[in-house]
Amino acid sequence: MKSHDKTSLLIHGGHVIDPAARIDAPMDILLKDGRVAEVAAPRKIKGADSRFDARGLIVAPGFIDLHVHLREPGQQHKETIATGTAAAATGGFTSVCTMPNTAPVVDSVEWVTWLRQSERGAVVSVFPIAAATRASKGAVLTDFAALQTAGAVAVTDDGKPILDDRVMREALILGGELNFPVVQHAEDTRMTADCSMHAGARSFRLGLRGMTAAAEASIVERDVQLAMQIPNARLHVAHVSTADALKALRRGKRNKSRITFEVTPHHFTLSDEDMRDYDSNYKMNPPLRSPADREAILAALADGTVDAIATDHAPHAHHEKEMEFERAAFGIAGLETALALAITRLHVGKRVPMGRIVELFTSGPVRCFDLRGRGSLVRGSFADVTIFDPKRKWTFDASKSLSKSKNTPFDGWQLTGKVMATIVGGKIVYTA
Amino acid sequence: MNAARGSLLGIEHLEAAEIMKILKLARRMNPDRPRPLLKGRRVVLLFYEASTRTRSSFEIAAKALGAHTVLIQASGSSIEKGESLLDTGYTLRAVGADAIVIRHPNAGAPQVMAQHLDVPVINAGDGLHEHPSQALLDAYTILRNKKSFKGLQVCIVGDIFHSRVARSACHLLSKFGVKVILCGPPELVPDIATTIAPGVRVTRHIEDALRGTDVVMLLRVQKERLAGMKIDLPEYIARYQMTPARLKTAKKDSIVMHPGPIIRGLELTSEVADGAQSRILAEVQNGVPTRMAILARAMGRMR
Ligand SMILES: [Zn+2]
């Protein structure tokens, strides 16, 4: 914590990976007045108020998480903006997009404004995603233009789908006119009542009702179809988890429609076969899918189809998780393990180049939502930087997490790749 | 899984030798000659779902062993006021429960409770998951009628998907090399059911299920469950109801079993229910010594 009041910071000796600027080389970076002032060959930049020694480390644009549940307003017993963004900083995220399925639902300009106020105590940048329909009831669209002007970066009814064909079409038309992404939680809830995991051999054996892959894929197929018909529509599909949904998305992308999507670390790391019996730390929505689905996601991450890795960080209090599996809340924490899981599973496990992994956390997310000035380190960008050690092995201890909630299946996991420093607006907000 | 010794959460994770030990112990139990093996012990019967036969069977078994029983039902208790499963468990432990017999509508609830308590937990049926005491009493019943499990073929007809009895039976029979044939329409007997254990297969045709079968297990089919399915009640009856004529396809010395409650005229006719091959009432009787063995084992009184 050396440089909080100083105005310029030199990050030297590191290896810069900035996919948007096509940089993958040893470089020094000077941050000044909250912006990137200079990117140059090693030892070329002179004179800085303070220095960060990044030898042996990768220096990347600040990571962006498109899908985080910060639980404010109204659910502070699960998480607050302060605790959630502290966990985000630990995980290397300098920007997080927060979901509107709170109490009340963020469906108004007032709540979007409230989320962005400095009193919330955010450690990293928070970008609200507003509800797509009033109270996320799926019937009447919210005022997209006003929400966008107030600072929302997208709309969604996440936690629930926009199910009605007509409403989804209207949302994509209006979003298209405003250049505003509509984020779909793709689940045909008419097919998933009382379900608590993926439908397969495991759910049959455990006596748990299963969500079929078709319940996700059918909504994605419909939405891709709509997006291909509506000029300028911007469809973003959240937490894609099935091979069939990927097929539909590939078709939409080939058609040059403005379709983007994210996948989560848990869906590319685990399958339903990895679940410990009735351990609700393996319960999330969409659920852990079959090993074949997971392999399809890994392939799509490697071949460039996936736009972004997003955590779907979904903290819940102990008493909301430790109970009958079918009654426990859906969701797991994810901010602090995302990069390490990506490096461990994708880079070490599947030889995905480090540049591609950085892309999935930086320029990829920026392709999905308009986060101008972020996702790259070109001169003039926001001074958001994530510095990590790609080789460092460490063990995740959930009890030490900065999130209010500890609901994760990755407690005690040995991982490769550790965030060493997170810099937001030129200020170091986290060091390992 | 760190459940207290003596817990019985399901058949899946029991070894065949352990199952045989319980069945042998059950043979030595006689409810008409009580043995005070559990004198002074407290057995709590925690029922989140209504149950007549399983509850009374456990209650009689516990009493025959000299234990006190306390019955707690969801309605009219603190559970109704919103107390959590675990808090209920902690409370029962604090008042001195030595074992908890639990029936719960959610799969895995007994396991969650067992992981947090240091007293044995006995699963008396959890959601769609398992009903291990039923599988054990059925095994006991089969062994009273057949010399051993060797070479046996068992068919289970009815709503397999919604049946914890079927899941426990598949696990148990498979561990002894029994050929298990599941029979019913795809909505009630999904193909994925064959993955539950080795030696389990699925057929849609009742004759195929019955041919060469030693034990015919019938399951209840609830009318509500057929709602919205391709098959309706008359068609189910036409294709799958056990009639004396159909039963002739099975082996001559085959027996008919049903965990109850039976619905005459639906999954079976009265002639079959009351016929010479029926062991439906014997199952109920065998439930008591089997559950005596389960309770004795739970509290370390295996011999
Ligand atoms: Zn969602």
Short mmCIF file of N, CA and C in Angstrom, two decimals, chain A residues 17-78:
data_model
loop_
_atom_site.label_atom_id
_atom_site.label_comp_id
_atom_site.label_asym_id
_atom_site.label_seq_id
_atom_site.Cartn_x
_atom_site.Cartn_y
_atom_site.Cartn_z
N ILE A 17 0.20 -8.24 -21.15
CA ILE A 17 -0.69 -8.88 -22.13
C ILE A 17 -1.93 -8.00 -22.24
N ASP A 18 -2.10 -7.40 -23.42
CA ASP A 18 -3.25 -6.53 -23.68
C ASP A 18 -3.83 -6.93 -25.03
N PRO A 19 -4.75 -7.91 -25.03
CA PRO A 19 -5.23 -8.44 -26.31
C PRO A 19 -5.83 -7.37 -27.22
N ALA A 20 -6.54 -6.39 -26.65
CA ALA A 20 -7.16 -5.36 -27.49
C ALA A 20 -6.11 -4.57 -28.25
N ALA A 21 -4.94 -4.35 -27.62
CA ALA A 21 -3.87 -3.58 -28.27
C ALA A 21 -2.85 -4.50 -28.93
N ARG A 22 -3.14 -5.78 -28.93
CA ARG A 22 -2.23 -6.79 -29.50
C ARG A 22 -0.83 -6.71 -28.92
N ILE A 23 -0.76 -6.51 -27.63
CA ILE A 23 0.53 -6.48 -26.94
C ILE A 23 0.69 -7.76 -26.13
N ASP A 24 1.80 -8.42 -26.30
CA ASP A 24 2.15 -9.60 -25.50
C ASP A 24 3.67 -9.58 -25.40
N ALA A 25 4.19 -8.70 -24.52
CA ALA A 25 5.64 -8.46 -24.47
C ALA A 25 6.03 -7.79 -23.16
N PRO A 26 7.32 -7.86 -22.83
CA PRO A 26 7.79 -7.13 -21.64
C PRO A 26 7.61 -5.63 -21.87
N MET A 27 6.95 -4.96 -20.98
CA MET A 27 6.66 -3.53 -21.12
C MET A 27 6.56 -2.91 -19.74
N ASP A 28 6.81 -1.62 -19.69
CA ASP A 28 6.53 -0.85 -18.47
C ASP A 28 5.31 0.02 -18.74
N ILE A 29 4.60 0.33 -17.66
CA ILE A 29 3.37 1.12 -17.82
C ILE A 29 3.35 2.23 -16.79
N LEU A 30 3.07 3.42 -17.24
CA LEU A 30 2.96 4.55 -16.32
C LEU A 30 1.49 4.96 -16.19
N LEU A 31 1.03 4.96 -14.95
CA LEU A 31 -0.35 5.40 -14.66
C LEU A 31 -0.27 6.78 -14.03
N LYS A 32 -1.12 7.68 -14.51
CA LYS A 32 -1.07 9.05 -14.00
C LYS A 32 -2.46 9.65 -14.00
N ASP A 33 -2.83 10.24 -12.90
CA ASP A 33 -4.13 10.91 -12.79
C ASP A 33 -5.30 10.01 -13.21
N GLY A 34 -5.19 8.78 -12.82
CA GLY A 34 -6.31 7.87 -13.07
C GLY A 34 -6.37 7.30 -14.47
N ARG A 35 -5.36 7.60 -15.28
CA ARG A 35 -5.36 7.09 -16.65
C ARG A 35 -4.03 6.41 -16.97
N VAL A 36 -4.02 5.66 -18.06
CA VAL A 36 -2.76 5.12 -18.55
C VAL A 36 -2.05 6.24 -19.30
N ALA A 37 -0.87 6.62 -18.81
CA ALA A 37 -0.16 7.74 -19.43
C ALA A 37 0.82 7.27 -20.50
N GLU A 38 1.39 6.07 -20.28
CA GLU A 38 2.40 5.62 -21.23
C GLU A 38 2.60 4.12 -21.12
N VAL A 39 2.79 3.48 -22.26
CA VAL A 39 3.17 2.07 -22.31
C VAL A 39 4.42 2.02 -23.17
N ALA A 40 5.53 1.52 -22.60
CA ALA A 40 6.78 1.59 -23.35
C ALA A 40 7.66 0.39 -23.04
N ALA A 41 8.70 0.25 -23.85
CA ALA A 41 9.65 -0.84 -23.65
C ALA A 41 10.27 -0.72 -22.26
N PRO A 42 10.79 -1.81 -21.73
CA PRO A 42 11.33 -1.79 -20.37
C PRO A 42 12.38 -0.70 -20.17
N ARG A 43 12.32 -0.05 -19.03
CA ARG A 43 13.29 0.96 -18.57
C ARG A 43 13.29 2.23 -19.41
N LYS A 44 12.32 2.43 -20.24
CA LYS A 44 12.27 3.66 -21.05
C LYS A 44 11.55 4.79 -20.31
N ILE A 45 10.65 4.42 -19.39
CA ILE A 45 9.88 5.48 -18.72
C ILE A 45 10.63 5.92 -17.46
N LYS A 46 10.87 7.22 -17.36
CA LYS A 46 11.59 7.75 -16.19
C LYS A 46 10.63 8.60 -15.35
N GLY A 47 10.94 8.64 -14.09
CA GLY A 47 10.25 9.59 -13.22
C GLY A 47 8.82 9.22 -12.91
N ALA A 48 8.60 8.64 -11.74
CA ALA A 48 7.24 8.35 -11.28
C ALA A 48 7.24 8.54 -9.78
N ASP A 49 6.09 8.90 -9.25
CA ASP A 49 6.01 9.11 -7.80
C ASP A 49 6.24 7.80 -7.05
N SER A 50 5.76 6.70 -7.62
CA SER A 50 5.97 5.41 -6.96
C SER A 50 6.07 4.33 -8.02
N ARG A 51 6.56 3.18 -7.60
CA ARG A 51 6.84 2.11 -8.55
C ARG A 51 6.27 0.79 -8.04
N PHE A 52 5.87 -0.05 -8.97
CA PHE A 52 5.45 -1.42 -8.61
C PHE A 52 6.32 -2.39 -9.39
N ASP A 53 7.01 -3.21 -8.65
CA ASP A 53 7.92 -4.18 -9.28
C ASP A 53 7.12 -5.40 -9.74
N ALA A 54 6.99 -5.56 -11.03
CA ALA A 54 6.17 -6.65 -11.58
C ALA A 54 7.01 -7.73 -12.23
N ARG A 55 8.27 -7.82 -11.82
CA ARG A 55 9.14 -8.84 -12.43
C ARG A 55 8.56 -10.24 -12.21
N GLY A 56 8.52 -11.02 -13.27
CA GLY A 56 7.98 -12.38 -13.19
C GLY A 56 6.45 -12.43 -13.23
N LEU A 57 5.83 -11.27 -13.38
CA LEU A 57 4.36 -11.23 -13.33
C LEU A 57 3.77 -10.79 -14.66
N ILE A 58 2.50 -11.12 -14.84
CA ILE A 58 1.78 -10.65 -16.02
C ILE A 58 0.97 -9.42 -15.64
N VAL A 59 1.10 -8.39 -16.49
CA VAL A 59 0.38 -7.14 -16.26
C VAL A 59 -0.71 -7.05 -17.33
N ALA A 60 -1.95 -7.01 -16.89
CA ALA A 60 -3.08 -7.06 -17.82
C ALA A 60 -4.03 -5.90 -17.57
N PRO A 61 -4.86 -5.59 -18.56
CA PRO A 61 -5.92 -4.60 -18.29
C PRO A 61 -6.78 -5.12 -17.13
N GLY A 62 -7.36 -4.21 -16.38
CA GLY A 62 -8.19 -4.62 -15.24
C GLY A 62 -9.30 -5.55 -15.69
N PHE A 63 -9.51 -6.62 -14.93
CA PHE A 63 -10.52 -7.62 -15.29
C PHE A 63 -11.92 -7.07 -15.05
N ILE A 64 -12.83 -7.54 -15.92
CA ILE A 64 -14.22 -7.10 -15.86
C ILE A 64 -15.11 -8.34 -15.67
N ASP A 65 -15.95 -8.30 -14.66
CA ASP A 65 -16.90 -9.39 -14.42
C ASP A 65 -18.30 -8.91 -14.79
N LEU A 66 -18.87 -9.53 -15.81
CA LEU A 66 -20.17 -9.09 -16.33
C LEU A 66 -21.34 -9.56 -15.48
N HIS A 67 -21.09 -10.41 -14.50
CA HIS A 67 -22.25 -11.05 -13.83
C HIS A 67 -21.94 -11.30 -12.36
N VAL A 68 -22.33 -10.34 -11.53
CA VAL A 68 -22.06 -10.43 -10.10
C VAL A 68 -23.33 -10.04 -9.35
N HIS A 69 -23.62 -10.78 -8.31
CA HIS A 69 -24.75 -10.42 -7.44
C HIS A 69 -24.19 -9.77 -6.18
N LEU A 70 -24.28 -8.46 -6.11
CA LEU A 70 -23.75 -7.75 -4.93
C LEU A 70 -24.81 -7.62 -3.83
N ARG A 71 -26.02 -8.01 -4.13
CA ARG A 71 -27.11 -8.17 -3.15
C ARG A 71 -27.63 -6.89 -2.53
N GLU A 72 -27.16 -5.74 -3.01
CA GLU A 72 -27.78 -4.49 -2.55
C GLU A 72 -28.58 -3.92 -3.70
N PRO A 73 -29.72 -3.32 -3.41
CA PRO A 73 -30.30 -3.06 -2.09
C PRO A 73 -31.02 -4.29 -1.49
N GLY A 74 -31.03 -4.31 -0.16
CA GLY A 74 -31.98 -5.15 0.54
C GLY A 74 -31.54 -6.52 1.02
N GLN A 75 -30.40 -7.00 0.56
CA GLN A 75 -30.00 -8.36 0.99
C GLN A 75 -28.60 -8.34 1.58
N GLN A 76 -28.39 -7.34 2.44
CA GLN A 76 -27.04 -7.13 2.98
C GLN A 76 -26.57 -8.28 3.86
N HIS A 77 -27.49 -9.16 4.26
CA HIS A 77 -27.02 -10.30 5.06
C HIS A 77 -26.25 -11.29 4.19
N LYS A 78 -26.40 -11.19 2.86
CA LYS A 78 -25.66 -12.07 1.96
C LYS A 78 -24.35 -11.44 1.53
#
